Tab-separated table of C-alpha atoms and ligand atoms in Angstrom:
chain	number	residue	atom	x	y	z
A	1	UNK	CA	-9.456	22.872	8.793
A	2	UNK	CA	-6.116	23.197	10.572
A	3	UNK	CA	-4.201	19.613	10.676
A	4	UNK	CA	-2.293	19.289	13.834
A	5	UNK	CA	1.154	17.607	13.841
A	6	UNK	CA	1.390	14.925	16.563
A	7	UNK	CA	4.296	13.430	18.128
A	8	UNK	CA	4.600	9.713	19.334
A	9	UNK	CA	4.691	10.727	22.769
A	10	UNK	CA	1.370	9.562	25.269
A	11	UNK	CA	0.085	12.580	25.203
A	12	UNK	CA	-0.120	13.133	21.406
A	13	UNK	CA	-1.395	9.655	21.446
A	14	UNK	CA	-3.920	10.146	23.453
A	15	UNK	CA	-5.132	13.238	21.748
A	16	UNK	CA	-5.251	11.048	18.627
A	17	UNK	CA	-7.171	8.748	20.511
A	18	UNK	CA	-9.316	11.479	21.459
A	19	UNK	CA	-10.549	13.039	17.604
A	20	UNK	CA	-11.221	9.588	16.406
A	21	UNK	CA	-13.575	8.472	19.181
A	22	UNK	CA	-15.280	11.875	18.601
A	23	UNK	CA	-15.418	10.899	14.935
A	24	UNK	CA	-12.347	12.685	13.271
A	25	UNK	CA	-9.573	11.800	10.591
A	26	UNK	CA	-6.197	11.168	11.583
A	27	UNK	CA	-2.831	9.830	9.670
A	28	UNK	CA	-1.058	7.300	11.789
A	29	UNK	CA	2.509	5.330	10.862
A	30	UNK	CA	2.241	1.900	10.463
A	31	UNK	CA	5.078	-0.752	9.348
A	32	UNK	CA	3.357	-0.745	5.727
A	33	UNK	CA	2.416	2.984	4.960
A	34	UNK	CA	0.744	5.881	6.708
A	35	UNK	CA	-3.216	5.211	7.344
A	36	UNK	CA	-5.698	7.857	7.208
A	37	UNK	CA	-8.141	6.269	10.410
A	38	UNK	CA	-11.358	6.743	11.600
A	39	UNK	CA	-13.313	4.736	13.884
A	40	UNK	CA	-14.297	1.985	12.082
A	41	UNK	CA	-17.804	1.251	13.933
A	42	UNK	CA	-18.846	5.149	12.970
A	43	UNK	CA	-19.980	5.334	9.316
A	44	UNK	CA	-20.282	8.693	9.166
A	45	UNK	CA	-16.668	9.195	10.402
A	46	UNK	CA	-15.872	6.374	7.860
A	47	UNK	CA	-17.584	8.693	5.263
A	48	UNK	CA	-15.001	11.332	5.786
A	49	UNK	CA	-11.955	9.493	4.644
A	50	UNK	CA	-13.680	8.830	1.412
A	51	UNK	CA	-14.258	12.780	1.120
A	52	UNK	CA	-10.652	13.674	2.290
A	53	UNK	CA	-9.254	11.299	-0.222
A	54	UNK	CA	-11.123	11.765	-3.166
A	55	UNK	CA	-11.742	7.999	-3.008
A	56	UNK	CA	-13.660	6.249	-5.223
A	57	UNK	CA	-17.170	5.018	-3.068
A	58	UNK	CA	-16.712	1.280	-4.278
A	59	UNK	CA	-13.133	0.413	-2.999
A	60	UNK	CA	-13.482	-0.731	0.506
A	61	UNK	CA	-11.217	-0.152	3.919
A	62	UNK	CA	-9.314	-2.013	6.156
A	63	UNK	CA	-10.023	-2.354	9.700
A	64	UNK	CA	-7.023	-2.187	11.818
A	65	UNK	CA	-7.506	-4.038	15.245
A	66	UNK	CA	-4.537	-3.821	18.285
A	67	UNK	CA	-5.914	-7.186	19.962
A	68	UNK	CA	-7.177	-10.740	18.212
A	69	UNK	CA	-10.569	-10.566	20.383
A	70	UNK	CA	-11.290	-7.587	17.999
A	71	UNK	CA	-11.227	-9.578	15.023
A	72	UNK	CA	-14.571	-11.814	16.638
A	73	UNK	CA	-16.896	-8.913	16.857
A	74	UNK	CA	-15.721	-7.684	13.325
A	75	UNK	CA	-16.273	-11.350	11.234
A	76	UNK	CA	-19.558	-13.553	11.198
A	77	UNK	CA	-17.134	-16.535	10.888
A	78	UNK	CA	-13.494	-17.435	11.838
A	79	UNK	CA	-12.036	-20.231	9.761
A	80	UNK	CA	-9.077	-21.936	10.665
A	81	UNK	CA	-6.846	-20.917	8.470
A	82	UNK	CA	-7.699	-17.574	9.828
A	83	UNK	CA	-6.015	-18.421	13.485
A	84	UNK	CA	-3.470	-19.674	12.047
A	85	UNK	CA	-2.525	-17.092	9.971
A	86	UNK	CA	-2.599	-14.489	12.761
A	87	UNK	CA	-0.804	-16.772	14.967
A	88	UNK	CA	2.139	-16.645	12.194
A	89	UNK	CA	1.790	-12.829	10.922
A	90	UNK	CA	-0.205	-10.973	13.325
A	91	UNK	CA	0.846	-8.078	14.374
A	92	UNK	CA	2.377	-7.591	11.108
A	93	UNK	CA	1.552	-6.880	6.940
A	94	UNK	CA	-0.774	-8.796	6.427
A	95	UNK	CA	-4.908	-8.372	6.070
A	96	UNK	CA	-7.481	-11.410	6.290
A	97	UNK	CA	-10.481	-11.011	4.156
A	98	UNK	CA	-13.524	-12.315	6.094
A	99	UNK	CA	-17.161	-12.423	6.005
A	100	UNK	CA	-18.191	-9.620	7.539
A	101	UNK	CA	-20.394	-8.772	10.838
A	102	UNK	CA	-23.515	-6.940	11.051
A	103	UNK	CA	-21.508	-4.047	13.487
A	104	UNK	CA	-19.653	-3.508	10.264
A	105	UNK	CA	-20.829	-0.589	8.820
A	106	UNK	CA	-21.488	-0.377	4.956
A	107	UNK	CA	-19.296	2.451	4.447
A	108	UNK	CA	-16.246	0.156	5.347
A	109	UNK	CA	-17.235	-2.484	3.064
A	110	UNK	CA	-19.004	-0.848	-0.065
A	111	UNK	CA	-21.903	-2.858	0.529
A	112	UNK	CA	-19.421	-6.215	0.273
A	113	UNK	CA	-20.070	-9.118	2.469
A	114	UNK	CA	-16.485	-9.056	3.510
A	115	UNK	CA	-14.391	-7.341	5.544
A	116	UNK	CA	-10.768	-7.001	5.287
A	117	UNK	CA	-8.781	-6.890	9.108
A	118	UNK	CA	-5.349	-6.123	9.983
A	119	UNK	CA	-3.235	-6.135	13.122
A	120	UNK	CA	-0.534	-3.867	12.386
A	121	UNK	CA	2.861	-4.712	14.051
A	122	UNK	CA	4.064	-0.715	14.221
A	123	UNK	CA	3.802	0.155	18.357
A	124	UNK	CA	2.210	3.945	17.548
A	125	UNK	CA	-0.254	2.250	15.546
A	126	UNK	CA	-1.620	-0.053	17.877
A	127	UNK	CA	-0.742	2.156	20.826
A	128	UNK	CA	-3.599	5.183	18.419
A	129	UNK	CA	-6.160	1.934	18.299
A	130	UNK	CA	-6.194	1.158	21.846
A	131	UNK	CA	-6.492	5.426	22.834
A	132	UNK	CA	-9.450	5.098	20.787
A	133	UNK	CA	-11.045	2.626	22.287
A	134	UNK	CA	-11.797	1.466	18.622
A	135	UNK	CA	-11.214	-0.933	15.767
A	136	UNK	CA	-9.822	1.901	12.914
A	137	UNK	CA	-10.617	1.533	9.243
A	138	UNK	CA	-7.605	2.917	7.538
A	139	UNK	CA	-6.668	3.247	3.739
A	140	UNK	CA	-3.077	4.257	3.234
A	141	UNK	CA	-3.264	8.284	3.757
A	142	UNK	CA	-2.671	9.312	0.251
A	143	UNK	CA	-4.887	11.516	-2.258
A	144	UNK	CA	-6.884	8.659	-4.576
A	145	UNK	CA	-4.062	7.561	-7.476
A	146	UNK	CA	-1.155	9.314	-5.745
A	147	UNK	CA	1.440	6.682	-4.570
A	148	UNK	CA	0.989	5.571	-0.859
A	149	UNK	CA	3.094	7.599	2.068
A	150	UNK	CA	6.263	5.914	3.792
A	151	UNK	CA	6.907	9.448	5.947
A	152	UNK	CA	4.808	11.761	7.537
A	153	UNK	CA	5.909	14.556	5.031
A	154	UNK	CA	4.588	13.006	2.323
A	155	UNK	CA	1.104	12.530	4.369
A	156	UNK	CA	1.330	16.501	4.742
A	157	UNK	CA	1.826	17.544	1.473
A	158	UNK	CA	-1.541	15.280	0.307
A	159	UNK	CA	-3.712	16.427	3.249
A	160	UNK	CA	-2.573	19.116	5.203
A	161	UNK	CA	-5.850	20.595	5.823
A	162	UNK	CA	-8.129	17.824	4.763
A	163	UNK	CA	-7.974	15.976	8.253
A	164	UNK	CA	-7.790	16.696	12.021
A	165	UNK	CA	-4.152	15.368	12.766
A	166	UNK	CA	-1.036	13.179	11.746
A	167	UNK	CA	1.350	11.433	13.890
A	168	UNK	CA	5.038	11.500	12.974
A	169	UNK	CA	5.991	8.196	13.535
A	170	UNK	CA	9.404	8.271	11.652
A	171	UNK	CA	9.706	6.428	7.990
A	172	UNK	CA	7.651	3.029	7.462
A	173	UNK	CA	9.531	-0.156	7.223
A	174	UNK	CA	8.250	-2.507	4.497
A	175	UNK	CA	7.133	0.698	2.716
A	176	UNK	CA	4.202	-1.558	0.614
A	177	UNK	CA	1.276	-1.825	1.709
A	178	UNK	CA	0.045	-4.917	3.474
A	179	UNK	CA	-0.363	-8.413	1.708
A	180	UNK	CA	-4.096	-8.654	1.183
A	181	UNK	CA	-5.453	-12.661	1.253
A	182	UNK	CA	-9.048	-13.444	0.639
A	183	UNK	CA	-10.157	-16.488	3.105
A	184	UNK	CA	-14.271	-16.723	2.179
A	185	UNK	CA	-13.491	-19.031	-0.212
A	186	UNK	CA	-12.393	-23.219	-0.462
A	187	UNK	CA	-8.663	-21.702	-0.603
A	188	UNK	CA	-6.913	-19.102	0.452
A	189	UNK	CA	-6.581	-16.315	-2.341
A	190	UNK	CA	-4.201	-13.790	-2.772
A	191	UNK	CA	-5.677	-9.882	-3.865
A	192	UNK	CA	-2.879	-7.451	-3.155
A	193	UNK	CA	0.875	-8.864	-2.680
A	194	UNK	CA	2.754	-7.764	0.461
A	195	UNK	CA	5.758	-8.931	2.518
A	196	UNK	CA	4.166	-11.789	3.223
A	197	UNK	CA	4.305	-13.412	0.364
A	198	UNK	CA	2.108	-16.514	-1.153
A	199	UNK	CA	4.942	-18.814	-0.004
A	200	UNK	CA	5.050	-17.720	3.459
A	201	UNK	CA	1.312	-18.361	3.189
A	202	UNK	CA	0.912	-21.673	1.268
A	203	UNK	CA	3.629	-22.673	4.076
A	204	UNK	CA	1.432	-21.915	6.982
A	205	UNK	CA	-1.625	-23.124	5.697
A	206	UNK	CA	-1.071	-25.536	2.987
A	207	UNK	CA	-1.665	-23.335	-0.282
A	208	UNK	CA	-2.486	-20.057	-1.811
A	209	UNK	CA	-3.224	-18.736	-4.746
A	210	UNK	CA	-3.196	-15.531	-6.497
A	211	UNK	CA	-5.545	-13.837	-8.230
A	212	UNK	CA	-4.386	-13.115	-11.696
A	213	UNK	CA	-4.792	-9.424	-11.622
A	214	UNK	CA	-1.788	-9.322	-9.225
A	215	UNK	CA	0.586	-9.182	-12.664
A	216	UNK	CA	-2.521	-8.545	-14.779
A	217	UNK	CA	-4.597	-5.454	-16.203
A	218	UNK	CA	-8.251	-6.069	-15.779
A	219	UNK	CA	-10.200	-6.010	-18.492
A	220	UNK	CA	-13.008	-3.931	-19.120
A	221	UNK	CA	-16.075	-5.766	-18.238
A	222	UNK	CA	-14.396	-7.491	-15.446
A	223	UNK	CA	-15.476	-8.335	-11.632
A	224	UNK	CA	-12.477	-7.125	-9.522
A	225	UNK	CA	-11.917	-9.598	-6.474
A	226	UNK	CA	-10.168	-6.774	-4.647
A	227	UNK	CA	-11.423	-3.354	-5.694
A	228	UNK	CA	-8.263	-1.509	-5.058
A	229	UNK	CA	-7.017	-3.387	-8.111
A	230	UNK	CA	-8.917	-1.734	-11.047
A	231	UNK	CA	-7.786	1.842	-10.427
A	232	UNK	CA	-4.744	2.940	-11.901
A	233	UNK	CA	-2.951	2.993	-8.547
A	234	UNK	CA	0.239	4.449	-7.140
A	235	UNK	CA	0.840	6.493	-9.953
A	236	UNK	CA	2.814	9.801	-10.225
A	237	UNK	CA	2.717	12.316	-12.943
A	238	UNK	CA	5.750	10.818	-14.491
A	239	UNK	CA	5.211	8.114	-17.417
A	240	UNK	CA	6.859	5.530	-15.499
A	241	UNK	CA	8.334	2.614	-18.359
A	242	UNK	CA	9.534	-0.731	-16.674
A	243	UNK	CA	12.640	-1.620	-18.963
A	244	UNK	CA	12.789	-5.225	-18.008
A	245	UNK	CA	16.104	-6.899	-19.287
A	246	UNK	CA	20.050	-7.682	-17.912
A	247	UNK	CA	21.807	-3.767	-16.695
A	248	UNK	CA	23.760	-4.088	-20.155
A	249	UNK	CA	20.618	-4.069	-22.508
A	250	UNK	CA	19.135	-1.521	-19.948
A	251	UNK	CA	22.186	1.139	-20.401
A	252	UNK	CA	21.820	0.453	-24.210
A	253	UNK	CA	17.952	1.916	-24.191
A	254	UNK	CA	18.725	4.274	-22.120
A	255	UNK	CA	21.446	5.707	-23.902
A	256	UNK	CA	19.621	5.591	-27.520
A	257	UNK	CA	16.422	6.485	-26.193
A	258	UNK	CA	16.877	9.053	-23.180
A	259	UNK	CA	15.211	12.622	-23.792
A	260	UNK	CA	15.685	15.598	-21.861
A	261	UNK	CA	14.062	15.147	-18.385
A	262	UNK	CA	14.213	11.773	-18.451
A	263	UNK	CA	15.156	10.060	-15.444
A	264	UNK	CA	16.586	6.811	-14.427
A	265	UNK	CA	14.789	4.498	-11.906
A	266	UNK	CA	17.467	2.138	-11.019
A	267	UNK	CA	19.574	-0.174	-8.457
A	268	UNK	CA	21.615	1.177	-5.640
A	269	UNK	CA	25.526	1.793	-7.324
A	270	UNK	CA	24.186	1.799	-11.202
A	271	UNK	CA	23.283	5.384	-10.994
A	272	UNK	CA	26.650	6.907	-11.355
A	273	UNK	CA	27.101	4.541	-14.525
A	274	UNK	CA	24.549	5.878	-16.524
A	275	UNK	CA	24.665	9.283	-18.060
A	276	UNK	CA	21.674	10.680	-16.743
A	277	UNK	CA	19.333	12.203	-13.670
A	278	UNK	CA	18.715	9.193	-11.318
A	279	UNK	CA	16.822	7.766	-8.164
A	280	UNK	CA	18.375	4.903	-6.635
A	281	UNK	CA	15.636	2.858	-4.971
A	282	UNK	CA	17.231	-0.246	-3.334
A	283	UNK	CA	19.515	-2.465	-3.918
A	284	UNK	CA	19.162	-5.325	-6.829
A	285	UNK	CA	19.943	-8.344	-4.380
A	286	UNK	CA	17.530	-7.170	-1.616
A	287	UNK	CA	13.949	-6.899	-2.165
A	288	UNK	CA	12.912	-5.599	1.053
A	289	UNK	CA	14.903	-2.655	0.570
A	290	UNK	CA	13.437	-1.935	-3.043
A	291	UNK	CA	10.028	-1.878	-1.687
A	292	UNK	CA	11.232	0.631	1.091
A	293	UNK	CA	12.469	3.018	-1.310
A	294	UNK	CA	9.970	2.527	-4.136
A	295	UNK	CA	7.239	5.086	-3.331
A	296	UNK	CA	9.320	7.699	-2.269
A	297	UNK	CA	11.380	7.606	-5.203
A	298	UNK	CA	8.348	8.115	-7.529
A	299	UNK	CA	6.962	10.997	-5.566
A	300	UNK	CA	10.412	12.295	-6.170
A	301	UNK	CA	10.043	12.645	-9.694
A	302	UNK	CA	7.024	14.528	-9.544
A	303	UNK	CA	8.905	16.800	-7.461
A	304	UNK	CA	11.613	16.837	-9.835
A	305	UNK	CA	9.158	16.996	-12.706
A	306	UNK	CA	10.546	14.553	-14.561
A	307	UNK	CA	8.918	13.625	-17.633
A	308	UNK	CA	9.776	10.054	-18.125
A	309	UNK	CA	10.806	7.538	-16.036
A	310	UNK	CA	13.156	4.447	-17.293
A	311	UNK	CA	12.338	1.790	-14.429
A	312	UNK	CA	14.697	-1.112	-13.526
A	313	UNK	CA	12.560	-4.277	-12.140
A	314	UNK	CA	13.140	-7.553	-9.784
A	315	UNK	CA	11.609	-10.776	-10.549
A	316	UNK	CA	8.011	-11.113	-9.775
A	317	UNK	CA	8.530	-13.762	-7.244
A	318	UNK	CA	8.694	-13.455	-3.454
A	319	UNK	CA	8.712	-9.987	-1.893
A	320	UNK	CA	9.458	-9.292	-5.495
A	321	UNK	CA	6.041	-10.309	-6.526
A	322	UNK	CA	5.080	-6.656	-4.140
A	323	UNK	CA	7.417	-4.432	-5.444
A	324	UNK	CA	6.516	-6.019	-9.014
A	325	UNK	CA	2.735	-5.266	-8.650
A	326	UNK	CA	3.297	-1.647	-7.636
A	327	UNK	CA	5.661	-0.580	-10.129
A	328	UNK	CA	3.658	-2.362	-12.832
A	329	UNK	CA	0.413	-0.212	-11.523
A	330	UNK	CA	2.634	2.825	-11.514
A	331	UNK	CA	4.171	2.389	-15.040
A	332	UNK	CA	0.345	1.409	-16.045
A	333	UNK	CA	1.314	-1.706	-17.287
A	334	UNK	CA	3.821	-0.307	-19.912
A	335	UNK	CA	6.810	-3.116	-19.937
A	336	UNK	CA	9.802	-2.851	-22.253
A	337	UNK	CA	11.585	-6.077	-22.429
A	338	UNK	CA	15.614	-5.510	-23.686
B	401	LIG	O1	-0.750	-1.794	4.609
B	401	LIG	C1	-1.933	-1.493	4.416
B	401	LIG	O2	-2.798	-2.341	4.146
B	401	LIG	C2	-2.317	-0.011	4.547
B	401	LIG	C3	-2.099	0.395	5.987
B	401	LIG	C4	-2.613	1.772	6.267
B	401	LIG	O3	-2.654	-0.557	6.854
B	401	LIG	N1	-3.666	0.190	4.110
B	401	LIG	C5	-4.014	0.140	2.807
B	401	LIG	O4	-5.347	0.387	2.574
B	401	LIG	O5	-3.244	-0.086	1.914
B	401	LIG	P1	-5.930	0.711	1.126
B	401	LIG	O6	-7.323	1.145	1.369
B	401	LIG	O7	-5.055	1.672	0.425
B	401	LIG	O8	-5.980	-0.663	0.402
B	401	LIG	C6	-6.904	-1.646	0.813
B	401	LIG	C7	-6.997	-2.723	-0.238
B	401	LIG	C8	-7.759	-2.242	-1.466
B	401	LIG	O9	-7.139	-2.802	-2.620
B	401	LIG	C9	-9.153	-2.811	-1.236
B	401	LIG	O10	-9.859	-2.995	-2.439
B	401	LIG	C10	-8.843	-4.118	-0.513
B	401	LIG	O11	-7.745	-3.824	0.308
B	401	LIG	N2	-9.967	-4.567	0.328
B	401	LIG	C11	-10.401	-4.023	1.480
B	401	LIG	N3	-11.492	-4.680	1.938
B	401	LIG	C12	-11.735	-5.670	1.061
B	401	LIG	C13	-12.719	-6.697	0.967
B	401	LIG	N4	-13.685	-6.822	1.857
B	401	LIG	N5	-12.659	-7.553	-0.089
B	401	LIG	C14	-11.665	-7.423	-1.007
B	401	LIG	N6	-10.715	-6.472	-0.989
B	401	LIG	C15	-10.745	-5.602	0.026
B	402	LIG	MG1	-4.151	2.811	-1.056
């Protein structure tokens, strides 16, 4: 299949537009990370993402909506604390777990009762969900296990010639994928952390909590709340090591335990101190910036094949608690404390 390249411009929109209603696959920016969408009221269409990604057939989608009267037809039930939370985030990153409608198909779900819904805040996005005429279910547009896509460039080197089109809608914002919060329980529940974090949450509706497989691994036997956490996620060929500890005591394990093709994964300005290759994903005092830069940078060393990766880390707190989770997944839970 050849995979066109689209432009933001109406008329590329509108040809988006057009191969999803007629049940096609195509990549489309958002603030988070590039989606791979299909209509999400079309299972079969649904069924193609899965196929295209190599995704596993038990971790459900997202359903990306461009007006709040879409969420109604979608859910079987909207709590309060569901208004409210669109009132505060929506459009923006963040996803509402729900119980699910009949129109819903299976595919979208897994056979869950749920369904997750997001209205994204990124102008192409919504402007690809209203050509449709559609609500889109969307997983970020990477291959299964590779790390999500912040440009269009990485979209095309995972599935150029796996889907119909992408949409070049410039680099994504937040660069993390979208806070996910579980409301079909007594409290609010946090699956997947995002830029909204559990405090912005807990603020707008009292409390949240998160699940404990945000900073842990699941073990074997266990029920994952959130499917997407129990695969080893975002991870690029690279053995990515978090070395968790003050710049000083990070230098010092560097320098005594460095190979050759080992790379640093550090703060913006500390690369030039260290005596070795580099990425630079953000800066130390802005957290928003690391979780910009922090998928790109480990796509990077798979380009670069590096063989190790010597990771700098924020606190887990705040947007930190995002960028946190994602390196974590990507180092597969390998932590060096200094
Ligand atoms: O920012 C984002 O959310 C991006 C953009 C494209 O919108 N999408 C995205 O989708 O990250 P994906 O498929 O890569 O991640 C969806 C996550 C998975 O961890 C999945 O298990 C969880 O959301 N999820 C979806 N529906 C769910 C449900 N009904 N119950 C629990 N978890 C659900
Ligand atoms: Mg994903």
């Amino acid at each position: 299949m050849e995979t066109l390249m689209l432009s933001r411009s109406e008329e590329d929109i509108s040809a988006a537009g057009k191969i999803l209603r007629n049940g096609g696959l195509a990549a489309i920016p958002t603030e988070t990370v590039y989606g791979l969408a299909a209509n999400a009221l079309d299972g079969e269409a649904v069924a193609k993402i899965f196929k295209a990604k190599g995704r596993p057939q038990d971790n459900p989608l997202i359903v990306h909506i461009s007006r709040l009267e879409q969420m109604n037809s979608l859910v079987s039930e909207v709590p309060d604390a569901a208004l409210t939370l669109a009132a505060e985030f929506w459009p923006g990153p963040l996803t509402m777990v729900l119980p699910k409608a009949d129109i819903v198909p299976e595919e979208v779900t897994c056979g869950l009762d749920s369904v997750g819904i997001r209205m994204p805040s990124h102008e192409t996005a919504r402007a690809v969900i209203e050509a449709a005429g559609v609500p889109l279910a969307a997983p970020s547009a990477n291959l299964s296990g590779k790390p999500s896509p912040t440009t269009a460039q990485h979209v095309a080197d995972d599935m150029n010639g796996r889907i119909d089109a992408i949409i070049d809608g410039g680099k994504c914002d937040v660069g993390v994928e979208s806070t996910v919060v579980s409301l079909c329980g007594e409290r609010p529940l946090l699956l997947r952390p995002g830029a909204v974090t559990p405090e912005m949450i807990a603020e707008a509706v009292g409390c949240c909590d998160v699940s404990h497989a945000v900073l842990e691994e699941l073990g074997e036997q266990e029920k994952a709340e959130s499917p997407g956490m129990k695969y080893k996620h975002y991870a690029p060929e690279t053995e990515v090591i978090i070395v968790k500890g003050s710049f000083e005591n990070y230098m010092r394990y560097c320098r005594e335990n460095a190979q050759e093709d080992d790379w640093s994964l550090c703060f913006n300005g500390e690369g030039d101190i260290l005596a070795m290759p580099h990425v630079e994903y953000g800066a130390e005092d802005d957290l928003l910036s690391q979780a910009r830069g922090l998928f790109d940078a480990l796509r990077w060393f798979d380009e670069m094949g590096a063989k190790r990766a010597f990771a700098r880390c924020c606190e887990p707190s705040g947007v930190g608690l995002a960028v946190y989770n994602r390196l974590l997944r990507a180092a597969g839970f390998r932590v060096i404390e200094v």
